[in-house]
Amino acid sequence: MFLNRLSNEQKELFLDLCIHASKSNNDFNDEQKQTIDQYCDEMHIDIRYEEKNDLPFIAGRLTEISSEQDLRMILLETAALLLSDNVYDSDEKKFFTALTDKLGLAKEQTDEVIGMINELTEVYSRINGFVFGE
C-alpha cells in the first residue's frame, strides 16, 4: 500500500525484515510468501526468501535512513505480513513488539497497528462477501 514510497535501500532492508518476521515463529508459510511476492511487485524489486542482513543491522540502518513516517509505514506493512496467515502467535507478537522498540516507535503502536490491520481484513472480507454473494 505504501511501499512504493520507500527508497531502494529501504525496500531491500524491508524485504530482509519481512523474511525475518516470517521466520519468527519457525513457520515461513505460503501465505507469507504470497504477501512477500506482492510486496516485491509493489516495490519493483526481485523476489527472494533468504535475508541478506541480520535483524540488528536492518533495524539500525532503517532508523538511520528513514523518517518516522517511513518507519510507521514499515511497521504497518510488517504487521500485515505477520497477520497474512490469520495466525498471530506469541513468537510473532514478541518479534513485532521488539521491532517496534528497535525502530524507536511507541509500544502502544503495536496493538494499534495490529487492530487496524484486523479491521482492514474484516472490511475486505465484507467487501468480498458483498461482491461475490458470500
JSON list of N, CA and C in Angstrom, two decimals, residues 5-11 13-14 57-72 103:
[
{"chain": "A", "resi": 5, "resn": "ARG", "atom": "N", "xyz": [6.79, 4.20, -1.85]},
{"chain": "A", "resi": 5, "resn": "ARG", "atom": "CA", "xyz": [7.35, 5.47, -1.39]},
{"chain": "A", "resi": 5, "resn": "ARG", "atom": "C", "xyz": [8.75, 5.32, -0.82]},
{"chain": "A", "resi": 6, "resn": "LEU", "atom": "N", "xyz": [9.16, 4.09, -0.52]},
{"chain": "A", "resi": 6, "resn": "LEU", "atom": "CA", "xyz": [10.46, 3.86, 0.09]},
{"chain": "A", "resi": 6, "resn": "LEU", "atom": "C", "xyz": [11.59, 3.98, -0.93]},
{"chain": "A", "resi": 7, "resn": "SER", "atom": "N", "xyz": [12.78, 4.32, -0.44]},
{"chain": "A", "resi": 7, "resn": "SER", "atom": "CA", "xyz": [13.97, 4.35, -1.30]},
{"chain": "A", "resi": 7, "resn": "SER", "atom": "C", "xyz": [14.37, 2.92, -1.63]},
{"chain": "A", "resi": 8, "resn": "ASN", "atom": "N", "xyz": [15.24, 2.75, -2.60]},
{"chain": "A", "resi": 8, "resn": "ASN", "atom": "CA", "xyz": [15.69, 1.41, -2.97]},
{"chain": "A", "resi": 8, "resn": "ASN", "atom": "C", "xyz": [16.36, 0.69, -1.80]},
{"chain": "A", "resi": 9, "resn": "GLU", "atom": "N", "xyz": [17.18, 1.41, -1.04]},
{"chain": "A", "resi": 9, "resn": "GLU", "atom": "CA", "xyz": [17.83, 0.79, 0.11]},
{"chain": "A", "resi": 9, "resn": "GLU", "atom": "C", "xyz": [16.78, 0.37, 1.15]},
{"chain": "A", "resi": 10, "resn": "GLN", "atom": "N", "xyz": [15.83, 1.23, 1.41]},
{"chain": "A", "resi": 10, "resn": "GLN", "atom": "CA", "xyz": [14.76, 0.90, 2.36]},
{"chain": "A", "resi": 10, "resn": "GLN", "atom": "C", "xyz": [13.97, -0.32, 1.90]},
{"chain": "A", "resi": 11, "resn": "LYS", "atom": "N", "xyz": [13.72, -0.42, 0.61]},
{"chain": "A", "resi": 11, "resn": "LYS", "atom": "CA", "xyz": [12.97, -1.56, 0.08]},
{"chain": "A", "resi": 11, "resn": "LYS", "atom": "C", "xyz": [13.70, -2.87, 0.33]},
{"chain": "A", "resi": 13, "resn": "LEU", "atom": "N", "xyz": [16.01, -3.47, 2.61]},
{"chain": "A", "resi": 13, "resn": "LEU", "atom": "CA", "xyz": [16.03, -3.71, 4.05]},
{"chain": "A", "resi": 13, "resn": "LEU", "atom": "C", "xyz": [14.66, -4.18, 4.54]},
{"chain": "A", "resi": 14, "resn": "PHE", "atom": "N", "xyz": [13.60, -3.60, 4.00]},
{"chain": "A", "resi": 14, "resn": "PHE", "atom": "CA", "xyz": [12.25, -4.03, 4.36]},
{"chain": "A", "resi": 14, "resn": "PHE", "atom": "C", "xyz": [12.02, -5.48, 3.96]},
{"chain": "A", "resi": 57, "resn": "PHE", "atom": "N", "xyz": [21.26, -5.13, 12.25]},
{"chain": "A", "resi": 57, "resn": "PHE", "atom": "CA", "xyz": [21.71, -4.22, 11.19]},
{"chain": "A", "resi": 57, "resn": "PHE", "atom": "C", "xyz": [20.51, -3.59, 10.49]},
{"chain": "A", "resi": 58, "resn": "ILE", "atom": "N", "xyz": [19.51, -4.40, 10.16]},
{"chain": "A", "resi": 58, "resn": "ILE", "atom": "CA", "xyz": [18.32, -3.90, 9.45]},
{"chain": "A", "resi": 58, "resn": "ILE", "atom": "C", "xyz": [17.65, -2.79, 10.25]},
{"chain": "A", "resi": 59, "resn": "ALA", "atom": "N", "xyz": [17.37, -3.07, 11.52]},
{"chain": "A", "resi": 59, "resn": "ALA", "atom": "CA", "xyz": [16.68, -2.08, 12.36]},
{"chain": "A", "resi": 59, "resn": "ALA", "atom": "C", "xyz": [17.52, -0.82, 12.52]},
{"chain": "A", "resi": 60, "resn": "GLY", "atom": "N", "xyz": [18.82, -1.00, 12.74]},
{"chain": "A", "resi": 60, "resn": "GLY", "atom": "CA", "xyz": [19.69, 0.16, 12.90]},
{"chain": "A", "resi": 60, "resn": "GLY", "atom": "C", "xyz": [19.75, 1.01, 11.66]},
{"chain": "A", "resi": 61, "resn": "ARG", "atom": "N", "xyz": [19.93, 0.37, 10.53]},
{"chain": "A", "resi": 61, "resn": "ARG", "atom": "CA", "xyz": [20.04, 1.11, 9.28]},
{"chain": "A", "resi": 61, "resn": "ARG", "atom": "C", "xyz": [18.72, 1.78, 8.92]},
{"chain": "A", "resi": 62, "resn": "LEU", "atom": "N", "xyz": [17.61, 1.08, 9.11]},
{"chain": "A", "resi": 62, "resn": "LEU", "atom": "CA", "xyz": [16.31, 1.69, 8.82]},
{"chain": "A", "resi": 62, "resn": "LEU", "atom": "C", "xyz": [16.08, 2.94, 9.66]},
{"chain": "A", "resi": 63, "resn": "THR", "atom": "N", "xyz": [16.46, 2.89, 10.93]},
{"chain": "A", "resi": 63, "resn": "THR", "atom": "CA", "xyz": [16.27, 4.08, 11.76]},
{"chain": "A", "resi": 63, "resn": "THR", "atom": "C", "xyz": [17.19, 5.22, 11.35]},
{"chain": "A", "resi": 64, "resn": "GLU", "atom": "N", "xyz": [18.35, 4.89, 10.79]},
{"chain": "A", "resi": 64, "resn": "GLU", "atom": "CA", "xyz": [19.29, 5.92, 10.32]},
{"chain": "A", "resi": 64, "resn": "GLU", "atom": "C", "xyz": [18.77, 6.65, 9.08]},
{"chain": "A", "resi": 65, "resn": "ILE", "atom": "N", "xyz": [18.17, 5.91, 8.17]},
{"chain": "A", "resi": 65, "resn": "ILE", "atom": "CA", "xyz": [17.84, 6.48, 6.85]},
{"chain": "A", "resi": 65, "resn": "ILE", "atom": "C", "xyz": [16.36, 6.78, 6.65]},
{"chain": "A", "resi": 66, "resn": "SER", "atom": "N", "xyz": [15.54, 6.51, 7.66]},
{"chain": "A", "resi": 66, "resn": "SER", "atom": "CA", "xyz": [14.09, 6.63, 7.48]},
{"chain": "A", "resi": 66, "resn": "SER", "atom": "C", "xyz": [13.51, 7.72, 8.37]},
{"chain": "A", "resi": 67, "resn": "SER", "atom": "N", "xyz": [12.49, 8.36, 7.85]},
{"chain": "A", "resi": 67, "resn": "SER", "atom": "CA", "xyz": [11.72, 9.30, 8.66]},
{"chain": "A", "resi": 67, "resn": "SER", "atom": "C", "xyz": [10.78, 8.51, 9.56]},
{"chain": "A", "resi": 68, "resn": "GLU", "atom": "N", "xyz": [10.18, 9.18, 10.54]},
{"chain": "A", "resi": 68, "resn": "GLU", "atom": "CA", "xyz": [9.21, 8.50, 11.40]},
{"chain": "A", "resi": 68, "resn": "GLU", "atom": "C", "xyz": [8.03, 8.00, 10.57]},
{"chain": "A", "resi": 69, "resn": "GLN", "atom": "N", "xyz": [7.64, 8.76, 9.57]},
{"chain": "A", "resi": 69, "resn": "GLN", "atom": "CA", "xyz": [6.55, 8.33, 8.68]},
{"chain": "A", "resi": 69, "resn": "GLN", "atom": "C", "xyz": [6.93, 7.05, 7.95]},
{"chain": "A", "resi": 70, "resn": "ASP", "atom": "N", "xyz": [8.16, 6.98, 7.44]},
{"chain": "A", "resi": 70, "resn": "ASP", "atom": "CA", "xyz": [8.63, 5.76, 6.78]},
{"chain": "A", "resi": 70, "resn": "ASP", "atom": "C", "xyz": [8.58, 4.57, 7.74]},
{"chain": "A", "resi": 71, "resn": "LEU", "atom": "N", "xyz": [9.04, 4.79, 8.97]},
{"chain": "A", "resi": 71, "resn": "LEU", "atom": "CA", "xyz": [9.07, 3.71, 9.95]},
{"chain": "A", "resi": 71, "resn": "LEU", "atom": "C", "xyz": [7.66, 3.24, 10.30]},
{"chain": "A", "resi": 72, "resn": "ARG", "atom": "N", "xyz": [6.71, 4.14, 10.36]},
{"chain": "A", "resi": 72, "resn": "ARG", "atom": "CA", "xyz": [5.32, 3.74, 10.62]},
{"chain": "A", "resi": 72, "resn": "ARG", "atom": "C", "xyz": [4.77, 2.93, 9.45]},
{"chain": "A", "resi": 103, "resn": "LEU", "atom": "N", "xyz": [12.81, 0.16, 16.31]},
{"chain": "A", "resi": 103, "resn": "LEU", "atom": "CA", "xyz": [12.59, 1.26, 15.37]},
{"chain": "A", "resi": 103, "resn": "LEU", "atom": "C", "xyz": [12.32, 2.59, 16.08]}
]
